[in-house]
Coordinates of C-alpha atoms in Angstrom, one line a residue:
M32 CA 75.6 63.4 82.3
A33 CA 78.7 62.5 83.8
I34 CA 79.1 62.2 88.0
S35 CA 82.4 64.4 89.2
T36 CA 83.8 66.0 92.2
K37 CA 84.6 69.4 92.2
L38 CA 85.7 71.5 94.8
M39 CA 83.5 75.1 95.3
M40 CA 83.5 78.2 97.5
R41 CA 80.4 79.3 98.9
Q42 CA 80.0 82.2 101.0
G43 CA 76.3 82.0 103.5
Q44 CA 75.7 82.6 107.1
A45 CA 75.2 79.8 109.8
L46 CA 74.4 80.2 113.6
V47 CA 77.2 78.0 115.1
M48 CA 77.3 77.3 118.7
T49 CA 80.9 78.0 119.6
P50 CA 82.4 76.6 123.0
Q51 CA 82.8 80.1 124.7
L52 CA 79.0 81.0 123.6
L53 CA 77.5 77.5 124.9
Q54 CA 79.2 79.0 128.5
A55 CA 77.8 82.6 128.2
I56 CA 75.1 81.1 127.9
K57 CA 75.0 78.9 130.6
L58 CA 76.8 81.9 133.4
L59 CA 73.9 83.7 132.0
Q60 CA 71.6 81.1 133.7
F61 CA 73.6 80.4 136.6
S62 CA 72.9 81.6 140.2
N63 CA 75.1 82.9 142.9
L64 CA 76.0 80.3 144.2
E65 CA 76.0 78.1 141.1
L66 CA 78.2 80.6 139.8
A67 CA 80.8 80.6 142.7
A68 CA 81.2 77.4 142.1
F69 CA 81.5 77.5 138.5
L70 CA 84.1 80.7 138.6
H71 CA 86.5 78.5 142.0
D72 CA 87.0 75.4 139.3
E73 CA 88.3 77.6 136.9
L74 CA 90.3 79.2 139.4
E75 CA 91.8 75.7 140.4
R76 CA 92.0 75.3 136.6
N77 CA 93.0 78.1 134.9
P78 CA 96.5 79.5 136.1
L79 CA 96.4 82.8 134.5
L80 CA 92.8 83.8 136.4
E81 CA 92.8 85.0 139.6
A82 CA 90.4 86.4 142.1
H83 CA 90.1 89.3 143.5
E84 CA 89.5 90.6 146.7
G85 CA 88.7 94.2 146.0
D86 CA 90.2 97.6 148.1
G87 CA 89.6 96.5 151.8
G88 CA 92.9 95.4 152.3
V89 CA 95.8 97.3 153.7
D90 CA 98.4 98.6 151.8
A91 CA 101.5 97.6 153.0
A92 CA 103.8 100.2 150.7
D93 CA 101.6 102.9 152.6
P94 CA 102.9 103.5 155.7
S95 CA 99.8 105.5 157.0
Q96 CA 98.2 102.2 157.0
G97 CA 100.2 101.0 159.8
A98 CA 101.6 97.8 158.1
E99 CA 103.3 95.2 159.8
P100 CA 106.6 93.7 158.9
S101 CA 106.6 91.8 155.6
A102 CA 108.2 88.4 155.7
A103 CA 111.5 89.3 153.0
E104 CA 112.1 91.9 156.1
P105 CA 113.2 90.5 159.3
F106 CA 112.8 91.6 162.3
E107 CA 115.2 92.9 164.3
G108 CA 114.1 92.2 167.9
P109 CA 113.2 94.2 170.7
Q110 CA 115.0 98.2 170.5
E111 CA 115.4 100.9 172.9
G112 CA 112.4 101.0 175.3
D113 CA 110.5 98.0 174.0
W114 CA 108.4 96.3 177.0
A115 CA 109.8 92.7 175.9
Q116 CA 113.4 94.3 176.6
Q117 CA 112.5 95.4 180.6
D118 CA 112.1 93.8 183.8
L119 CA 109.1 94.0 185.0
A120 CA 109.2 95.3 188.6
V121 CA 107.6 93.5 191.7
D122 CA 108.7 95.0 194.4
S123 CA 106.8 97.2 196.8
A124 CA 109.3 100.0 196.5
T125 CA 109.3 100.6 192.8
L126 CA 105.9 99.8 192.3
S127 CA 104.9 102.6 195.8
A128 CA 107.2 105.0 193.6
D129 CA 105.9 104.3 190.2
L130 CA 102.5 104.4 190.6
G131 CA 101.6 106.6 193.5
A132 CA 100.3 103.7 195.6
D133 CA 100.4 102.8 199.6
M134 CA 102.1 99.2 199.2
S135 CA 102.3 98.9 203.1
N136 CA 99.4 96.3 203.4
A137 CA 100.4 94.2 200.4
F138 CA 101.6 90.8 200.8
E139 CA 105.8 90.4 200.5
P140 CA 106.7 88.1 197.5
E141 CA 108.1 85.0 198.5
G142 CA 111.3 83.7 196.3
P143 CA 112.6 85.5 193.3
S144 CA 110.9 87.3 191.3
I145 CA 108.6 86.3 187.9
G146 CA 110.9 87.3 185.3
E147 CA 113.7 86.0 187.7
R148 CA 112.2 82.9 187.8
A149 CA 111.3 82.4 184.2
R150 CA 114.4 83.0 183.2
D151 CA 116.3 80.6 185.2
E152 CA 113.8 77.8 184.8
A153 CA 113.9 78.5 180.9
P154 CA 116.2 76.7 178.5
D155 CA 118.6 78.1 176.3
G156 CA 117.0 79.7 173.5
A157 CA 113.7 79.3 175.1
G158 CA 113.6 82.4 176.4
L159 CA 109.7 85.2 176.2
S160 CA 111.2 87.5 173.2
A161 CA 109.2 89.3 170.8
T162 CA 109.5 86.5 168.4
S163 CA 108.1 83.9 170.8
W164 CA 104.7 86.3 170.0
T165 CA 104.7 87.6 166.4
G166 CA 106.6 84.6 164.9
A167 CA 109.1 85.0 161.9
A168 CA 107.0 87.0 159.6
G169 CA 105.8 89.5 162.7
G170 CA 102.2 88.0 162.6
G171 CA 100.9 84.8 163.8
P172 CA 102.6 81.7 165.5
A173 CA 106.1 81.4 165.7
D174 CA 105.9 78.6 163.2
G175 CA 104.7 80.7 160.6
E176 CA 101.3 79.5 160.0
A177 CA 98.2 81.3 161.0
P178 CA 96.0 79.3 163.7
N179 CA 93.5 77.2 162.0
L180 CA 90.3 78.8 163.3
E181 CA 88.2 76.3 161.6
A182 CA 89.4 73.6 164.3
Y183 CA 87.2 75.4 167.6
V184 CA 84.4 75.0 166.3
A185 CA 82.1 72.6 167.3
D186 CA 80.7 70.6 165.4
R187 CA 76.9 69.9 165.2
Q188 CA 76.0 66.2 165.9
S189 CA 73.5 65.1 163.0
L190 CA 70.1 62.7 163.4
H191 CA 72.3 59.6 162.6
E192 CA 74.7 60.0 165.1
H193 CA 72.5 61.0 167.6
L194 CA 70.8 58.0 167.1
A195 CA 73.9 55.7 166.5
E196 CA 75.5 56.5 169.8
Q197 CA 72.7 55.1 171.4
L198 CA 72.0 52.1 169.3
A199 CA 75.7 51.3 170.5
L200 CA 74.4 51.1 174.5
A201 CA 71.0 49.9 173.8
C202 CA 71.8 47.2 171.7
P203 CA 75.5 44.7 172.8
D204 CA 74.4 42.2 170.4
P205 CA 76.3 42.7 166.8
R206 CA 73.9 41.4 165.0
H207 CA 71.0 43.7 166.6
R208 CA 73.6 47.1 166.2
I209 CA 74.4 45.7 162.2
I210 CA 70.0 45.7 161.7
G211 CA 68.9 48.6 164.2
Q212 CA 72.1 51.2 161.9
S213 CA 70.4 49.5 159.2
I214 CA 67.1 50.8 160.0
I215 CA 68.6 54.3 161.5
D216 CA 70.4 55.0 157.7
A217 CA 66.9 54.3 156.5
I218 CA 65.3 57.7 159.1
D219 CA 65.0 61.0 157.2
E220 CA 66.1 64.3 158.7
S221 CA 62.3 64.8 159.7
G222 CA 63.0 61.3 161.5
Y223 CA 60.4 58.8 159.9
L224 CA 61.3 55.2 158.9
R225 CA 60.7 55.9 154.7
E226 CA 62.7 52.6 154.0
S227 CA 59.6 49.2 154.2
L228 CA 61.1 47.0 157.8
G229 CA 60.3 44.3 155.9
E230 CA 62.8 45.3 152.2
I231 CA 65.2 45.8 155.5
A232 CA 64.9 42.6 157.0
A233 CA 64.7 41.0 153.6
R234 CA 68.1 42.4 152.5
L235 CA 69.5 41.5 155.9
E236 CA 68.5 38.4 156.1
A237 CA 66.6 38.6 159.1
D238 CA 63.9 37.6 161.2
M239 CA 60.9 40.0 161.0
A240 CA 60.4 39.9 164.7
E241 CA 64.2 40.6 165.4
A242 CA 63.3 44.1 162.9
E243 CA 60.1 44.9 164.7
H244 CA 61.9 44.4 168.1
I245 CA 64.9 46.6 167.4
L246 CA 62.1 49.0 165.7
A247 CA 60.7 49.2 168.4
T248 CA 63.5 49.9 171.0
I249 CA 64.9 53.1 168.4
Q250 CA 61.3 54.6 168.5
T251 CA 62.4 54.9 172.1
F252 CA 65.1 57.2 171.8
D253 CA 65.5 60.5 171.6
P254 CA 64.3 62.7 169.7
S255 CA 60.8 61.6 171.3
G256 CA 59.1 60.1 168.5
V257 CA 61.7 59.4 166.0
G258 CA 61.4 56.1 163.7
A259 CA 58.4 56.1 163.4
R260 CA 56.3 55.0 159.7
D261 CA 53.6 57.8 159.5
L262 CA 52.5 60.3 161.1
A263 CA 50.4 58.9 163.2
E264 CA 52.6 56.8 164.9
C265 CA 55.0 59.9 165.5
L266 CA 52.2 60.9 167.9
A267 CA 51.2 58.1 169.0
I268 CA 55.3 57.1 170.7
Q269 CA 55.7 60.6 172.1
L270 CA 51.8 60.3 174.0
K271 CA 52.4 57.2 175.1
E272 CA 55.6 58.3 176.2
R273 CA 53.6 61.3 178.4
D274 CA 51.1 58.5 179.8
R275 CA 48.3 60.5 177.4
Y276 CA 47.7 57.5 175.5
D277 CA 44.2 56.4 176.9
P278 CA 41.6 54.7 174.6
A279 CA 39.8 58.0 173.4
M280 CA 43.0 59.7 172.8
Q281 CA 44.8 56.6 170.9
A282 CA 40.4 56.6 168.2
F283 CA 41.5 60.2 168.5
V284 CA 44.8 59.8 166.8
A285 CA 43.3 57.4 164.4
N286 CA 41.2 60.0 163.0
L287 CA 43.8 62.8 162.2
P288 CA 41.7 63.7 158.3
L289 CA 38.5 64.4 160.8
V290 CA 41.4 66.7 162.5
A291 CA 42.6 68.2 159.9
R292 CA 39.6 69.3 158.4
R293 CA 38.4 70.4 162.7
D294 CA 35.3 68.5 162.7
F295 CA 35.1 67.5 166.1
A296 CA 31.5 66.9 166.7
Q297 CA 32.2 63.7 164.4
L298 CA 35.1 62.9 166.8
A299 CA 33.4 63.2 169.6
K300 CA 31.1 60.7 168.8
L301 CA 34.2 58.5 167.6
C302 CA 35.9 59.0 171.1
G303 CA 33.3 58.8 172.7
V304 CA 33.7 62.2 175.3
D305 CA 32.3 66.0 174.9
D306 CA 32.9 69.2 173.5
E307 CA 35.6 70.2 176.3
D308 CA 37.7 66.7 176.2
I309 CA 37.8 67.2 172.6
A310 CA 39.8 71.2 172.8
D311 CA 42.0 69.7 175.0
M312 CA 42.8 66.8 173.7
A313 CA 43.3 68.8 170.4
A314 CA 45.6 71.2 172.6
E315 CA 47.9 68.0 173.5
L316 CA 47.9 67.2 170.4
R317 CA 49.3 70.5 169.1
R318 CA 51.7 70.6 171.5
L319 CA 53.8 67.6 170.2
E320 CA 56.5 67.8 167.8
P321 CA 55.4 66.3 164.3
K322 CA 58.9 66.0 163.1
P323 CA 61.3 64.9 165.7
G324 CA 64.1 65.1 164.2
R325 CA 64.0 68.9 163.1
A326 CA 66.1 69.7 166.0
F327 CA 69.3 68.7 164.5
G328 CA 68.4 70.5 161.7
G329 CA 69.0 69.1 157.6
A330 CA 71.0 70.2 154.6
P331 CA 72.8 74.1 155.8
I332 CA 70.3 76.8 154.2
Q333 CA 72.4 79.1 151.7
P334 CA 71.9 82.7 152.1
L335 CA 69.5 85.1 150.0
V336 CA 71.5 87.0 148.2
A337 CA 70.1 90.0 145.7
D338 CA 71.5 90.1 142.3
V339 CA 70.2 93.4 142.0
I340 CA 69.0 96.2 144.5
V341 CA 65.9 98.8 144.0
R342 CA 66.2 102.6 145.7
A343 CA 63.9 105.2 145.7
A344 CA 65.5 108.6 144.3
S345 CA 65.2 111.6 145.8
D346 CA 63.6 113.2 142.5
G347 CA 61.3 110.3 142.8
A348 CA 62.4 107.6 140.5
W349 CA 63.8 104.1 141.1
H350 CA 68.0 103.9 141.5
V351 CA 68.7 100.3 139.9
E352 CA 72.2 99.0 140.6
L353 CA 74.0 95.2 141.1
N354 CA 74.5 94.5 144.3
A355 CA 78.9 94.9 144.3
D356 CA 78.6 91.2 146.8
A357 CA 77.2 88.9 144.5
L358 CA 79.2 89.9 141.6
P359 CA 82.3 87.9 140.8
R360 CA 86.1 89.5 141.0
V361 CA 87.9 87.1 138.4
L362 CA 90.9 89.2 136.9
V363 CA 93.3 87.9 134.0
N364 CA 97.3 87.8 134.9
H365 CA 98.8 89.7 132.2
S366 CA 102.2 90.2 133.5
Y367 CA 102.6 86.5 134.5
A368 CA 100.9 85.5 131.1
A369 CA 103.8 87.0 129.4
Q370 CA 106.5 85.5 131.9
V371 CA 105.4 82.1 131.6
S372 CA 105.3 82.7 127.4
A373 CA 108.8 84.0 127.9
V374 CA 110.3 80.7 129.5
A375 CA 107.8 78.4 127.5
T376 CA 110.0 76.2 125.0
G377 CA 108.0 73.8 123.7
P378 CA 104.8 73.7 121.3
A379 CA 103.0 71.7 124.0
D380 CA 103.4 74.4 126.4
K381 CA 103.1 77.4 124.5
S382 CA 99.3 76.2 123.5
F383 CA 98.5 75.6 126.6
I384 CA 99.1 79.2 127.4
S385 CA 97.7 80.2 125.1
S386 CA 94.2 78.5 125.4
C387 CA 94.2 79.4 128.9
L388 CA 94.7 83.1 128.2
Q389 CA 92.1 82.6 125.2
N390 CA 89.7 81.2 128.1
A391 CA 90.4 84.1 130.8
N392 CA 89.7 86.2 128.6
W393 CA 86.5 85.4 127.3
L394 CA 85.3 83.9 131.0
T395 CA 85.7 87.8 131.9
K396 CA 84.3 89.1 128.7
S397 CA 80.9 86.5 129.3
L398 CA 80.6 87.6 133.5
E399 CA 80.6 91.9 132.1
Q400 CA 78.4 90.8 129.4
R401 CA 75.8 88.8 132.0
A402 CA 76.1 92.0 134.1
R403 CA 75.4 94.3 132.4
T404 CA 72.3 91.6 130.7
I405 CA 71.0 91.4 134.4
L406 CA 71.1 95.2 134.4
R407 CA 69.1 95.7 131.4
V408 CA 66.4 93.5 132.3
A409 CA 66.3 94.6 136.3
S410 CA 66.1 98.3 135.1
E411 CA 62.8 97.8 132.3
I412 CA 61.7 95.5 134.8
V413 CA 61.5 98.3 137.7
R414 CA 60.1 100.9 134.9
L415 CA 57.1 98.9 133.7
Q416 CA 56.2 97.8 137.8
D417 CA 57.2 101.4 139.0
A418 CA 53.3 101.3 140.1
F419 CA 53.8 98.0 142.3
L420 CA 57.0 99.7 144.0
T421 CA 54.8 102.6 145.1
H422 CA 51.5 101.6 146.0
G423 CA 52.0 97.5 146.8
V424 CA 51.1 94.2 144.9
E425 CA 47.2 95.4 143.9
H426 CA 48.7 97.6 141.5
L427 CA 51.1 94.7 140.1
R428 CA 50.4 95.1 136.2
P429 CA 50.5 92.3 133.8
L430 CA 53.6 91.4 132.4
N431 CA 55.2 88.8 129.9
L432 CA 59.2 88.1 128.8
R433 CA 58.1 89.4 125.2
T434 CA 57.0 92.5 126.7
V435 CA 60.5 93.2 128.3
A436 CA 62.1 91.2 125.6
D437 CA 61.2 93.9 123.3
A438 CA 62.2 96.8 125.0
I439 CA 65.6 95.3 125.2
G440 CA 65.7 94.2 122.2
M441 CA 67.3 90.5 123.7
H442 CA 65.7 87.8 122.4
E443 CA 62.9 85.4 124.9
S444 CA 65.0 83.2 125.9
T445 CA 67.9 85.4 126.8
V446 CA 65.2 87.3 129.4
S447 CA 63.8 83.7 130.5
R448 CA 67.6 82.7 131.3
V449 CA 67.9 86.0 133.2
T450 CA 65.4 85.7 135.6
S451 CA 65.7 82.3 136.4
N452 CA 67.2 82.4 140.1
K453 CA 67.8 86.4 140.5
Y454 CA 66.4 87.8 142.9
M455 CA 65.7 91.9 143.3
M456 CA 65.6 93.7 146.3
T457 CA 63.4 96.6 146.7
P458 CA 61.4 98.7 149.5
R459 CA 58.6 96.1 149.7
G460 CA 61.0 92.7 149.6
V461 CA 62.9 90.4 147.8
F462 CA 61.7 89.0 144.5
E463 CA 62.2 86.7 142.7
L464 CA 62.8 88.5 138.7
K465 CA 59.6 85.8 137.8
Y466 CA 57.5 86.9 140.2
F467 CA 56.9 90.0 138.1
F468 CA 55.7 88.7 135.5
S469 CA 52.3 87.2 135.6
A470 CA 49.3 86.3 133.4
S471 CA 46.5 89.3 132.9
I472 CA 43.0 88.9 134.2
A473 CA 40.4 90.5 131.9
T474 CA 38.1 93.2 132.8
T475 CA 34.2 93.5 133.4
S476 CA 34.9 97.2 131.3
G477 CA 37.1 96.2 128.5
A478 CA 39.9 98.3 130.7
A479 CA 43.9 97.7 131.2
A480 CA 43.3 93.9 132.7
H481 CA 44.4 93.3 136.4
S482 CA 47.7 91.0 137.1
A483 CA 47.1 87.7 138.1
E484 CA 49.1 87.4 141.3
A485 CA 47.2 91.1 142.1
V486 CA 44.2 89.2 142.2
R487 CA 45.7 86.6 144.3
F488 CA 46.3 88.8 146.6
R489 CA 42.8 90.4 146.7
I490 CA 41.7 86.9 147.1
K491 CA 43.9 85.9 150.5
Q492 CA 42.5 89.7 151.4
M493 CA 38.9 88.4 151.2
I494 CA 39.4 85.5 153.2
D495 CA 41.4 87.1 155.7
R496 CA 38.6 89.7 156.6
E497 CA 35.9 86.7 157.1
T498 CA 33.9 86.1 159.9
P499 CA 32.6 83.0 161.5
D500 CA 28.8 84.3 160.2
G501 CA 30.5 85.6 156.5
I502 CA 32.3 82.7 155.3
L503 CA 32.4 83.5 151.8
S504 CA 32.3 81.0 148.8
D505 CA 33.8 80.5 145.7
D506 CA 31.3 81.8 143.8
A507 CA 30.6 84.7 146.5
I508 CA 34.5 85.7 145.9
V509 CA 33.9 85.6 141.9
E510 CA 30.8 87.7 142.5
R511 CA 32.9 90.4 144.6
L512 CA 35.5 90.4 142.0
K513 CA 32.8 91.2 139.0
A514 CA 32.0 94.3 140.9
S515 CA 35.4 95.4 141.4
D516 CA 36.0 95.1 137.5
I517 CA 37.8 91.9 137.4
E518 CA 35.9 89.2 134.5
I519 CA 37.7 86.0 136.8
A520 CA 35.9 82.6 136.5
R521 CA 34.7 80.2 139.6
R522 CA 37.6 77.8 139.4
T523 CA 40.5 80.2 138.7
V524 CA 39.2 81.4 141.5
A525 CA 39.5 77.4 143.4
K526 CA 42.7 77.7 141.9
Y527 CA 43.9 80.5 143.7
R528 CA 43.2 79.6 146.3
D529 CA 44.6 76.3 146.4
S530 CA 47.6 77.6 145.7
L531 CA 47.7 80.0 148.3
R532 CA 46.6 76.7 150.6
I533 CA 43.3 78.2 151.4
P534 CA 40.9 75.6 152.7
S535 CA 37.3 75.4 151.1
S536 CA 34.5 77.7 152.4
V537 CA 33.3 74.6 154.2
D538 CA 36.3 73.6 155.7
R539 CA 37.0 77.6 156.8
R540 CA 33.3 77.8 158.7
R541 CA 34.1 74.8 160.4
A542 CA 37.9 76.0 161.4
K543 CA 36.3 79.4 162.7
L544 CA 33.4 78.0 164.8
A545 CA 35.7 75.8 166.6
Q546 CA 37.8 78.4 167.4
A547 CA 35.3 79.8 168.8
R548 CA 34.1 77.4 170.5
M549 CA 37.0 76.9 172.0
T550 CA 37.7 80.6 173.2
T551 CA 34.4 80.7 174.6
H552 CA 35.5 77.6 176.7

């Protein structure tokens, strides 16, 4: 059998991940902030894209909107009856006649009037006129540029800047300032020193005793407690400044795990004081700041913007709509593309324009497809979770991605991308779309399953209703849930309790008894 090369044609189907398809998938899982950043880069990269600002602006072509003169139509200066053309009368007789006021007891003006003095002192061409206020374009300053409002906003000082200013005053020695600045750079936003002091000293080839001395100096800076290496040291620094760090308080701070467990009986033995003193020491500890750097803030908090808004309709149904403020407004400037294409001569220019136009059209279509997909998924979630919107968390039904995907005719991965970092505003609050997807908990009677989120909510309600004499153990919670037709294991209850950050029954009983004892005192 001879081996030869042949040219053959074959027809088949295959899934090809084109760059446009990858872009559409990426847009689908973007959050609002990520999408805004991505579109900002695309607007800078593609000259045929432009941001649509909406219809809220003033239409300059409509005279009823009160539009100002544009830069293309120069301002003709003051007209007849214009205030800028008239002199302001300041003599008593004129004011009395115009205003109908008695000016007999007013002071007589000394020297020339304000208007005359301004005209005499002003140089040629520098008199007060309408254009001095309106500028060349009929608005803004005379140079035609709008004032930079950001220049008038106060800059918020960071924790590191605040400490560096104090270091410059406390350490005149340049060597000490270098070591101190390295220590300050290792302090996090909460005010704690997260890097080992020995590593900082070794990196700077400094003596350990010298580094300890500079750290002790930094720990005296404002805010109180800054530069501590752990919570105990942070609280100790603040107590020393308040002159409250006696041997009893020192033993109290050294046993913070017992304080967290509210084991006040053991703390009273270790500190050598009675229960009343222990209660006072715990109250003193609560008045301290565990995170000294919190007053200076950290990274800017981004506001949460809902992608979907759900409102109750008059007929008892739910109205689902996309949030217009969260939708991107990007348009393709086809007129500009036609103008540029007409003057383009080289093949490289024509290829660039064609590529930009193709990418712009595909981007707008991808954004439209993204909006439609989000709306379809959100509408199906609202349809399936109607009981939750009407009655509350206890009626949240178990739901998975496959159920929604089969209902709207999409793949599970698409639904997963849509529900990632997307939020829905409902009459019961703002929830992430993934919140409505939870595992199912079987029932003892074989009826419809319960949602894991609803069971977690019931556990929290039971614990919130506890009394000091009726603390529920995990086994007791299991028995109560079984009485409510919920089949659940004890380890599952413990897992849900830990996810809610609820301590064990022993710690809850100790905390409630300590609280009752403090209330009695």
